[in-house]
Coordinates of C-alpha atoms in Angstrom, one line a residue:
X74 CA -39.9 -14.9 -29.1
X75 CA -36.5 -15.7 -30.8
X76 CA -33.8 -14.6 -28.2
X77 CA -29.8 -15.1 -28.5
X78 CA -26.8 -13.4 -27.4
X79 CA -23.8 -13.5 -29.5
X80 CA -20.3 -13.9 -28.0
X81 CA -17.9 -11.9 -29.6
X82 CA -15.0 -14.1 -28.5
X83 CA -16.1 -17.2 -30.6
X84 CA -18.7 -15.5 -32.6
X85 CA -21.4 -18.3 -31.7
X86 CA -24.8 -17.6 -30.2
X87 CA -26.5 -18.9 -27.1
X88 CA -29.8 -19.3 -28.7
X89 CA -33.1 -20.4 -27.2
X90 CA -32.3 -23.9 -26.2
X91 CA -29.3 -22.7 -24.2
X92 CA -30.9 -20.0 -22.7
X93 CA -33.9 -22.4 -21.4
X94 CA -31.0 -24.5 -19.9
X95 CA -29.8 -21.8 -17.9
X96 CA -33.1 -20.5 -16.6
X97 CA -33.9 -24.2 -15.4
X98 CA -30.8 -24.4 -13.7
X99 CA -31.5 -20.6 -12.5
X100 CA -34.8 -21.5 -11.0
X101 CA -33.3 -24.5 -9.3
X102 CA -30.8 -22.0 -7.6
X103 CA -33.9 -19.7 -6.6
X104 CA -37.0 -19.8 -8.5
X105 CA -38.0 -16.2 -7.0
X106 CA -35.0 -14.6 -8.8
X107 CA -35.9 -16.4 -12.4
X108 CA -36.4 -13.1 -13.9
X109 CA -33.1 -12.0 -13.2
X110 CA -31.9 -14.0 -16.5
X111 CA -33.9 -11.7 -18.8
X112 CA -31.2 -9.4 -20.1
X113 CA -31.7 -6.7 -22.8
X114 CA -30.5 -8.0 -26.0
X115 CA -26.6 -7.5 -25.7
X116 CA -23.1 -9.0 -26.8
X117 CA -21.1 -11.1 -24.2
X118 CA -17.5 -11.9 -24.8
X119 CA -18.2 -15.6 -23.7
X120 CA -20.4 -18.3 -22.2
X121 CA -18.9 -17.7 -18.7
X122 CA -19.4 -14.1 -18.8
X123 CA -23.2 -14.8 -19.3
X124 CA -23.1 -17.0 -16.4
X125 CA -21.0 -14.5 -14.5
X126 CA -23.6 -11.9 -15.2
X127 CA -26.1 -14.4 -14.1
X128 CA -24.5 -15.2 -10.8
X129 CA -24.1 -11.5 -10.0
X130 CA -27.8 -11.0 -10.8
X131 CA -28.7 -13.8 -8.3
X132 CA -26.5 -12.1 -5.8
X133 CA -28.0 -8.7 -6.1
X134 CA -31.1 -10.0 -5.5
X135 CA -30.7 -11.5 -2.0
X136 CA -30.6 -9.3 0.8
X137 CA -27.3 -9.5 2.9
X138 CA -27.9 -7.2 5.6
X139 CA -25.4 -4.3 6.1
X140 CA -22.4 -4.0 4.0
X141 CA -20.4 -1.3 3.6
X142 CA -17.2 -0.9 1.9
X143 CA -13.9 1.4 1.9
X144 CA -12.8 1.8 -1.3
X145 CA -9.4 3.7 -1.9
X146 CA -7.4 4.6 -5.0
X147 CA -4.1 2.8 -4.9
X148 CA -2.4 6.2 -6.2
X149 CA -0.8 6.6 -2.7
X150 CA -0.5 4.8 0.5
X151 CA -2.9 4.9 3.2
X152 CA -3.2 8.3 5.2
X153 CA -5.0 9.7 8.4
X154 CA -8.0 10.6 6.7
X155 CA -8.3 7.7 4.7
X156 CA -7.8 5.7 7.9
X157 CA -10.8 7.4 9.8
X158 CA -13.0 6.6 6.7
X159 CA -12.1 3.0 6.5
X160 CA -12.6 2.9 10.7
X161 CA -16.1 4.5 10.4
X162 CA -17.0 2.3 8.0
X163 CA -15.6 -0.9 9.8
X164 CA -17.4 0.3 12.9
X165 CA -20.7 0.9 11.1
X166 CA -20.6 -2.8 10.0
X167 CA -19.5 -4.6 13.0
X168 CA -21.9 -2.6 15.0
X169 CA -24.9 -4.0 12.7
X170 CA -23.6 -7.3 12.3
X171 CA -22.6 -6.5 8.7
X172 CA -19.8 -6.8 6.7
X173 CA -16.4 -4.8 5.7
X174 CA -15.5 -4.5 2.1
X175 CA -12.0 -3.6 0.7
X176 CA -12.3 -2.5 -3.0
X177 CA -9.1 -1.0 -5.0
X178 CA -10.4 1.5 -7.4
X179 CA -7.8 1.3 -9.7
X180 CA -9.0 2.4 -13.0
X181 CA -6.5 5.4 -13.3
X182 CA -3.8 3.6 -14.5
X183 CA -1.5 6.2 -15.3
X184 CA -1.1 7.4 -11.5
X185 CA -0.8 4.1 -9.7
X186 CA 1.8 3.5 -7.6
X187 CA 3.3 -0.1 -7.5
X188 CA 3.0 -1.9 -4.6
X189 CA 0.0 0.5 -3.0
X190 CA -2.7 -1.6 -2.7
X191 CA -1.0 -4.1 -0.6
X192 CA 0.4 -1.9 1.6
X193 CA -3.0 -0.2 1.9
X194 CA -4.3 -3.6 3.2
X195 CA -1.5 -4.0 5.2
X196 CA -2.1 -0.9 7.1
X197 CA -5.9 -1.8 7.5
X198 CA -4.6 -5.2 9.2
X199 CA -2.4 -3.8 11.3
X200 CA -4.7 -1.0 12.8
X201 CA -6.8 -3.7 13.8
X202 CA -9.7 -3.2 11.0
X203 CA -8.8 -5.9 8.4
X204 CA -11.8 -6.2 5.7
X205 CA -14.0 -9.3 5.7
X206 CA -13.9 -9.2 1.8
X207 CA -10.8 -7.9 -0.3
X208 CA -8.3 -8.6 -3.1
X209 CA -6.4 -10.8 -0.4
X210 CA -9.5 -12.3 1.3
X211 CA -11.4 -12.8 -1.6
X212 CA -15.4 -13.2 -1.2
X213 CA -18.4 -14.0 -3.0
X214 CA -18.5 -10.7 -4.7
X215 CA -15.1 -10.3 -6.3
X216 CA -13.3 -9.7 -8.1
X217 CA -12.0 -6.7 -5.6
X218 CA -10.0 -4.8 -8.1
X219 CA -11.8 -2.5 -10.7
X220 CA -9.3 -2.9 -13.1
X221 CA -10.1 -6.7 -13.0
X222 CA -13.9 -6.0 -13.4
X223 CA -13.8 -3.8 -16.7
X224 CA -16.2 -6.4 -18.6
X225 CA -18.9 -5.6 -16.1
X226 CA -18.4 -1.8 -16.7
X227 CA -18.9 -2.3 -20.2
X228 CA -21.8 -4.4 -20.3
X229 CA -23.2 -2.0 -17.9
X230 CA -22.4 1.3 -20.2
X231 CA -23.9 -0.6 -23.1
X232 CA -27.1 -0.5 -21.3
X233 CA -27.1 2.9 -20.8
X234 CA -26.3 3.4 -24.2
X235 CA -29.0 1.1 -25.8
X236 CA -31.5 2.9 -23.6
X237 CA -30.5 6.1 -24.3
X238 CA -29.0 7.0 -20.9
X239 CA -25.6 7.2 -22.4
X240 CA -24.0 8.2 -25.9
X241 CA -20.7 8.0 -27.5
X242 CA -18.6 11.2 -27.7
X243 CA -16.2 11.9 -30.5
X244 CA -14.8 15.3 -29.3
X245 CA -11.0 15.1 -29.3
X246 CA -9.0 16.4 -26.5
X247 CA -8.2 19.7 -28.5
X248 CA -12.0 20.8 -28.5
X249 CA -12.3 19.8 -25.1
X250 CA -9.5 22.0 -24.0
X251 CA -10.9 24.7 -25.9
X252 CA -14.2 24.5 -24.7
X253 CA -12.4 24.7 -21.1
X254 CA -10.1 28.0 -22.3
X255 CA -13.5 29.7 -23.9
X256 CA -15.2 29.2 -20.4
X257 CA -12.3 30.6 -18.1
X258 CA -11.9 33.7 -20.4
X259 CA -15.8 34.1 -19.8
X260 CA -15.6 33.7 -16.0
X261 CA -17.5 30.5 -16.3
X262 CA -17.2 27.1 -15.0
X263 CA -15.5 24.7 -17.6
X264 CA -18.5 22.0 -18.7
X265 CA -18.9 20.1 -22.1
X266 CA -21.4 21.4 -24.1
X267 CA -23.2 18.0 -25.0
X268 CA -22.6 18.4 -28.5
X269 CA -22.4 14.4 -29.1
X270 CA -25.7 14.4 -27.6
X271 CA -27.7 14.9 -31.2
X272 CA -25.7 12.6 -33.4
X273 CA -27.6 10.5 -35.4
X274 CA -27.5 6.8 -35.0
X275 CA -26.3 6.3 -38.5
X276 CA -23.1 9.2 -37.8
X277 CA -22.4 7.1 -34.5
X278 CA -22.3 3.9 -36.4
X279 CA -20.2 5.4 -39.5
X280 CA -17.8 6.7 -36.7
X281 CA -17.6 3.5 -34.8
X282 CA -16.8 1.8 -37.9
X283 CA -13.9 4.1 -38.9
X284 CA -12.7 3.2 -35.3
X285 CA -12.6 7.2 -34.2
X286 CA -11.2 7.7 -30.8
X287 CA -14.4 8.1 -28.3
X288 CA -15.6 8.1 -24.9
X289 CA -18.9 7.3 -23.0
X290 CA -20.9 10.0 -21.7
X291 CA -23.7 9.7 -19.2
X292 CA -26.9 11.8 -20.2
X293 CA -27.5 14.0 -17.1
X294 CA -31.4 15.0 -17.0
X295 CA -33.2 17.7 -15.0
X296 CA -35.3 17.1 -12.2
X297 CA -33.1 15.7 -9.9
X298 CA -34.9 13.8 -6.9
X299 CA -34.0 15.0 -3.1
X300 CA -32.2 12.2 -1.2
X301 CA -31.5 12.1 2.7
X302 CA -28.0 11.6 3.7
X303 CA -27.6 10.2 7.1
X304 CA -25.3 12.9 8.1
X305 CA -26.3 16.2 6.1
X306 CA -29.7 15.5 6.1
X307 CA -31.8 16.3 2.7
X308 CA -29.8 17.5 -0.4
X309 CA -30.5 18.2 -3.9
X310 CA -28.0 19.4 -6.4
X311 CA -29.3 20.0 -9.7
X312 CA -26.3 18.7 -11.7
X313 CA -27.6 19.1 -15.1
X314 CA -28.0 22.6 -14.6
X315 CA -23.9 23.2 -13.6
X316 CA -22.3 20.3 -15.5
X317 CA -21.9 19.1 -18.9
X318 CA -22.4 15.3 -19.2
X319 CA -19.6 13.2 -17.7
X320 CA -17.6 10.8 -19.0
X321 CA -18.3 6.8 -17.7
X322 CA -16.0 5.1 -20.0
X323 CA -13.0 6.8 -21.2
X324 CA -10.9 6.6 -24.1
X325 CA -8.8 3.7 -22.8
X326 CA -11.4 1.6 -21.9
X327 CA -11.4 2.3 -18.2
X328 CA -14.6 3.8 -16.5
X329 CA -14.4 6.6 -14.3
X330 CA -15.3 6.8 -10.8
X331 CA -19.0 7.6 -11.3
X332 CA -19.9 4.8 -13.4
X333 CA -17.3 2.1 -11.4
X334 CA -18.6 2.8 -8.1
X335 CA -22.3 2.7 -8.9
X336 CA -22.2 -0.5 -10.6
X337 CA -19.7 -2.0 -8.1
X338 CA -21.8 -1.1 -5.2
X339 CA -24.9 -2.5 -6.8
X340 CA -23.6 -6.0 -7.9
X341 CA -21.4 -6.0 -4.3
X342 CA -24.7 -5.6 -2.3
X343 CA -23.4 -2.3 -0.7
X344 CA -26.1 -1.3 1.7
X345 CA -24.7 1.9 3.1
X346 CA -22.0 4.4 1.5
X347 CA -19.7 6.1 4.2
X348 CA -17.3 8.3 2.4
X349 CA -16.2 11.2 2.6
X350 CA -18.0 14.7 2.1
X351 CA -16.3 15.8 -0.9
X352 CA -18.3 13.2 -2.6
X353 CA -21.7 15.2 -1.5
X354 CA -22.3 17.2 -4.7
X355 CA -21.8 14.1 -6.9
X356 CA -24.4 12.0 -5.3
X357 CA -27.1 13.5 -7.3
X358 CA -25.5 12.6 -10.4
X359 CA -25.1 9.0 -8.9
X360 CA -28.6 8.8 -8.2
X361 CA -29.6 9.7 -11.6
X362 CA -27.4 6.8 -12.9
X363 CA -29.2 4.5 -10.5
X364 CA -32.5 5.5 -11.6
X365 CA -31.4 4.8 -15.5
X366 CA -30.4 1.0 -14.8
X367 CA -33.5 0.8 -12.5
X368 CA -31.7 -0.1 -9.5
X369 CA -32.3 1.0 -6.0
X370 CA -29.3 3.0 -4.5
X371 CA -27.7 2.3 -1.0
X372 CA -28.1 5.0 1.8
X373 CA -25.5 7.5 2.1
X374 CA -23.5 9.3 4.7
X375 CA -21.1 11.7 3.9
X376 CA -18.5 11.9 6.4
X377 CA -16.9 15.5 7.8
X378 CA -13.5 16.2 6.8
X379 CA -10.8 15.6 9.4
X380 CA -8.6 18.8 9.3
X381 CA -5.1 19.8 10.8
X382 CA -5.0 21.3 14.4
X383 CA -4.7 24.8 12.1
X384 CA -7.8 24.2 10.4
X385 CA -6.0 23.3 7.0
X386 CA -6.8 20.2 5.1
X387 CA -4.8 16.6 5.3
X388 CA -2.7 16.5 2.4
X389 CA -0.8 13.5 1.2
X390 CA 1.9 15.8 0.7
X391 CA 2.3 15.8 4.4
X392 CA 4.7 12.8 4.6
X393 CA 3.7 12.5 8.6
X394 CA 0.2 11.6 7.7
X395 CA 0.8 8.4 6.3
X396 CA -0.1 5.2 8.5
X397 CA 3.1 3.7 7.5
X398 CA 4.7 6.9 9.6
X399 CA 3.4 6.2 12.6
X400 CA 4.0 2.5 12.4
X401 CA 7.6 2.6 11.6
X402 CA 7.7 5.4 15.0
X403 CA 6.4 3.0 17.0
X404 CA 2.9 4.2 17.4
X405 CA 0.3 1.6 18.6
X406 CA -2.5 1.2 16.2
X407 CA -5.4 1.3 19.0
X408 CA -4.0 4.8 20.0
X409 CA -4.2 6.4 16.7
X410 CA -7.6 5.0 16.0
X411 CA -8.8 6.5 19.6
X412 CA -6.9 9.8 18.6
X413 CA -8.5 10.4 15.2
X414 CA -12.1 9.2 16.7
X415 CA -11.7 11.4 19.9
X416 CA -11.5 14.6 18.0
X417 CA -14.6 13.8 16.3
X418 CA -18.4 13.1 16.5
X419 CA -20.4 9.9 15.8
X420 CA -20.2 8.4 19.6
X421 CA -22.6 8.2 22.7
X422 CA -19.3 8.6 24.8
X423 CA -16.1 10.4 23.9
X424 CA -13.0 9.9 26.0
X425 CA -9.5 8.7 25.6
X426 CA -8.2 5.1 26.3
X427 CA -11.1 3.5 24.0
X428 CA -9.8 0.3 22.3
X429 CA -11.9 -1.0 19.2
X430 CA -14.1 -2.9 21.4
X431 CA -15.5 0.1 22.8
X432 CA -15.1 2.0 19.6
X433 CA -17.7 -0.4 18.3
X434 CA -20.0 -0.3 21.4
X435 CA -20.2 3.6 21.4
X436 CA -20.4 3.9 17.7
X437 CA -23.8 5.9 16.7
X438 CA -24.1 7.1 13.0
X439 CA -27.1 9.2 14.0
X440 CA -24.3 11.4 16.2
X441 CA -22.4 11.9 13.3
X442 CA -22.3 16.1 12.8
X443 CA -21.6 18.0 9.6
X444 CA -18.6 20.1 11.2
X445 CA -15.1 18.9 10.6
X446 CA -13.1 17.4 12.9
X447 CA -9.9 19.0 14.2
X448 CA -6.9 16.7 14.8
X449 CA -4.3 17.6 17.3
X450 CA -1.5 15.1 16.6
X451 CA 0.4 16.6 19.6
X452 CA -1.7 14.6 21.8
X453 CA -0.5 11.0 20.0
X454 CA 2.2 10.5 22.4
X455 CA 0.0 11.0 25.5
X456 CA -2.6 8.5 23.7
X457 CA 0.4 6.1 23.0
X458 CA 1.6 6.1 26.8
X459 CA -1.9 5.4 28.1
X460 CA -2.5 2.4 25.8
X461 CA 0.8 1.5 26.1
X462 CA 0.3 0.9 29.8
X463 CA -3.1 -1.3 29.3
X464 CA -1.1 -3.3 26.8
X465 CA 1.8 -3.9 29.5
X466 CA -1.0 -4.6 32.1
X467 CA -2.6 -7.2 29.9
X468 CA -0.5 -10.6 30.1
X469 CA -1.4 -11.5 26.5
X470 CA -0.3 -8.3 24.9
X471 CA 2.5 -7.6 27.1
X472 CA 4.2 -11.0 26.0
X473 CA 3.7 -9.8 22.2
X474 CA 5.4 -6.4 23.4
X475 CA 8.2 -8.5 24.8
X476 CA 8.7 -10.3 21.2
X477 CA 8.6 -6.7 19.4
X478 CA 11.2 -4.9 22.1
X479 CA 13.6 -8.1 21.9
X480 CA 13.8 -7.5 18.2
X481 CA 14.1 -4.0 18.2
X482 CA 17.2 -4.4 21.0
X483 CA 18.9 -7.2 18.6
X484 CA 18.4 -4.7 15.6
X485 CA 19.6 -1.5 17.3
X486 CA 22.6 -2.8 19.7
X487 CA 23.6 -6.4 17.9
X488 CA 27.2 -7.5 18.8
X489 CA 27.3 -4.6 21.8
X490 CA 25.3 -7.2 24.0
X491 CA 27.9 -8.5 26.4
X492 CA 25.1 -9.9 29.0
X493 CA 22.5 -12.4 27.3
X494 CA 20.3 -12.1 29.9
X495 CA 19.1 -8.7 28.8
X496 CA 17.2 -10.8 25.9
X497 CA 15.5 -13.0 28.4
X498 CA 11.6 -12.5 28.3
X499 CA 11.4 -12.2 32.4
X500 CA 14.2 -9.2 32.5
X501 CA 12.3 -7.3 29.2
X502 CA 9.1 -7.7 30.8
X503 CA 10.4 -6.6 34.1
X504 CA 11.7 -3.4 32.5
X505 CA 8.5 -2.7 30.6
X506 CA 6.7 -2.8 33.9
X507 CA 9.1 -0.7 35.5
X508 CA 8.9 1.9 32.8
X509 CA 5.3 1.9 32.2
X510 CA 3.6 5.3 32.6
X511 CA 7.1 7.0 31.7
X512 CA 7.5 6.0 28.0
X513 CA 5.2 6.7 25.5
X514 CA 6.4 4.1 22.9
X515 CA 8.5 1.1 22.5
X516 CA 11.2 2.8 20.8
X517 CA 11.8 5.1 23.8
X518 CA 13.5 2.2 25.4
X519 CA 16.2 2.2 22.4
X520 CA 17.1 5.9 23.2
X521 CA 20.7 6.3 24.4
X522 CA 19.1 7.3 28.1
X523 CA 18.0 3.4 28.3
X524 CA 21.1 1.9 26.6
X525 CA 22.3 0.8 30.3
X526 CA 19.5 -1.6 30.1
X527 CA 20.9 -3.6 27.0
X528 CA 24.7 -3.1 27.3
X529 CA 27.2 -2.3 29.8
X530 CA 28.6 1.1 30.6
X531 CA 32.4 1.9 30.5
X532 CA 32.8 3.7 33.7
X533 CA 36.3 4.5 35.3
X534 CA 36.7 4.8 38.9
X535 CA 38.2 8.5 38.4
X536 CA 35.1 9.6 36.6
X537 CA 33.1 8.4 40.2
X538 CA 35.7 10.2 42.0
X539 CA 35.1 13.4 40.3
X540 CA 31.5 13.3 41.8
X541 CA 32.8 12.1 45.2
X542 CA 35.9 11.4 46.9
X543 CA 34.0 8.6 48.8
X544 CA 33.0 7.0 45.4
X545 CA 34.9 3.6 46.3
X546 CA 33.3 3.6 49.6
X547 CA 30.0 4.1 48.1
X548 CA 30.2 1.4 45.7
X549 CA 31.6 -0.7 48.6
X550 CA 28.6 -0.4 50.6
X551 CA 26.4 -0.7 47.5
X552 CA 27.8 -3.9 46.9
X553 CA 27.3 -5.1 50.4
X554 CA 23.8 -3.9 50.6
X555 CA 23.4 -6.1 46.9
X556 CA 24.7 -9.5 48.7
X557 CA 22.8 -8.8 51.7
X558 CA 19.3 -8.3 50.0
X559 CA 19.5 -10.3 46.8
X560 CA 16.0 -11.7 47.5
X561 CA 14.2 -8.1 48.3
X562 CA 14.2 -6.6 45.3
X563 CA 11.8 -3.7 45.0
X564 CA 12.1 0.1 44.5
X565 CA 10.2 0.5 47.8
X566 CA 12.5 -1.8 49.8
X567 CA 15.8 -0.7 47.8
X568 CA 14.9 3.2 48.5
X569 CA 15.1 2.5 52.2
X570 CA 18.2 0.6 52.2
X571 CA 19.6 3.4 50.1
X572 CA 18.9 6.1 52.6
X573 CA 20.2 4.1 55.5
X574 CA 23.5 3.5 53.2
X575 CA 23.8 7.6 52.6
X576 CA 23.9 7.8 56.4
X577 CA 27.1 5.5 56.7
X578 CA 28.8 8.4 54.8
X579 CA 29.0 11.2 56.6
X580 CA 30.9 13.3 54.1
X581 CA 28.2 13.0 51.3
X582 CA 24.6 13.9 50.8
X583 CA 22.0 11.5 49.7
X584 CA 21.8 13.1 46.5
X585 CA 25.9 12.9 45.9
X586 CA 25.6 9.1 46.6
X587 CA 22.7 8.7 44.3
X588 CA 24.9 10.3 41.5
X589 CA 27.7 8.0 42.1
X590 CA 25.9 4.7 42.1
X591 CA 23.6 6.2 39.0
X592 CA 26.9 6.7 37.0
X593 CA 28.3 3.3 38.1
X594 CA 25.2 1.6 36.9
X595 CA 24.4 3.3 33.6
X596 CA 27.0 5.7 32.9
X597 CA 24.4 8.9 33.0
X598 CA 24.3 11.5 35.2
X599 CA 20.4 11.4 35.0
X600 CA 17.8 9.1 34.4
X601 CA 15.3 6.6 36.5
X602 CA 15.7 6.3 40.3
X603 CA 18.6 4.2 41.4
X604 CA 16.5 1.8 43.1
X605 CA 14.6 1.5 40.0
X606 CA 17.6 1.0 38.0
X607 CA 18.7 -1.8 40.5
X608 CA 15.3 -3.7 40.2
X609 CA 15.8 -3.5 36.4
X610 CA 19.3 -4.8 36.3
X611 CA 18.8 -7.4 39.0
X612 CA 21.6 -8.6 41.7
X613 CA 24.0 -10.3 39.7
X614 CA 24.3 -7.5 37.0
X615 CA 24.5 -4.7 39.7
X616 CA 27.4 -6.9 41.2
X617 CA 29.3 -7.1 38.2
X618 CA 29.1 -3.3 37.3
X619 CA 30.0 -2.2 40.7
X620 CA 32.9 -4.7 40.6
X621 CA 33.8 -3.4 37.6
X622 CA 33.8 0.2 38.5
X623 CA 35.9 -0.4 41.5
X624 CA 38.5 -1.8 40.0
X625 CA 39.0 0.3 36.8

């Protein structure tokens, strides 16, 4: 049998001898997959493309266990709905010892946003669910950007055309627009009428020879087989009765989602597809394509929608649903993951306070329900407070918080900082431990109410005397107390000492004494207890502030 492959770039052929050598090489790698190089007679752009296709065939013939993918389009930034889909894929992979893949579906070139792909991967890493394979990390199944895989889609489309499962369509945009308007006028669903299905081979060759603009469409067939979705159970959508033949290669040479995701999922050895329920109705169409290629499809699980508290859909037009918005506000990633899983199904246990290890342990895809999950973002501060306490109580994570807070303090106050000790790790750590449970995020400590921790207030003695005529006496007694008890700086002990101090001033009530001291130390009328302020500031700084207030 004479068999050759023509290279469109160099116009040379890979003949029997070269193919024989390739087959020998192939058998040396894995004799069981030798049949995989017997491809249909088709055109490849170069030898390297042929070898690459052989390599992909080898990969697709192996068993790689559980492999799932998150495949966003970089036409926008990662939002809560996308994060939840990515998270469920990540949890499923880790639960089963598999791999989590990030693939960028960037074939809609007109809608791409510069930098969006990198920022999506940045946010996955920030969230603690970094992919095992991605455009940034690479992997054996790359490239992981669809715009770099165009040769593969064209080869796949050629296979479908040659087998009769797809065909060239030369209908103009004007004709398609008229079809749409006519359908709407007749109150029917717009659909392509499959006109170019019936073109003869000679007509197609003539039009291609004339370089007429065209697309490639997939031929939808009746008799769709039912499939079992992991979430929605048995499904079947007779797409041929409802839709016209879909475009799989657009006029600009880029594939549509329908072709690209099927080809990529096959060659990337995706075992399970966990995606939004909006794609459920398209799955029968994709299964027809798998059947046309002769490929085994992955198992599908369509995730229920994530809705706003009022039941409306999350929209990219809502600026506050993008993950970068939460990161900039100081939200902890584990709090965000905890919130978006706590409101939905898929877990053996459901309670606030879970971190990623527990989420993986509790995840059970068989418990995913079909009903949508309602997200209440008003609960996020409480979730964040809870996880911030966890971090502060963990020595290593607390050190990371100290480093982050130090950077925020420098940025917020800069040259206003007069006492450099406030940037010491021990000081910042002491503040965090004293305020844990009271603050919802690190940014709270940069608010005006906590400015006294980082910069010295400017308080006149006259201001203090407006609160109590005994202000000077109160400050003097407080100075004496601090000098006497520098080694006993706990809130419990200082509270007792402050009560004794107030008893020495007959003309003042306890609360008035506290107002004078709070104002002198912080410049505030309200805030944390005076004892806590004192523990935070330390004896040296307390003495400086009290002395300064008495002299002004």
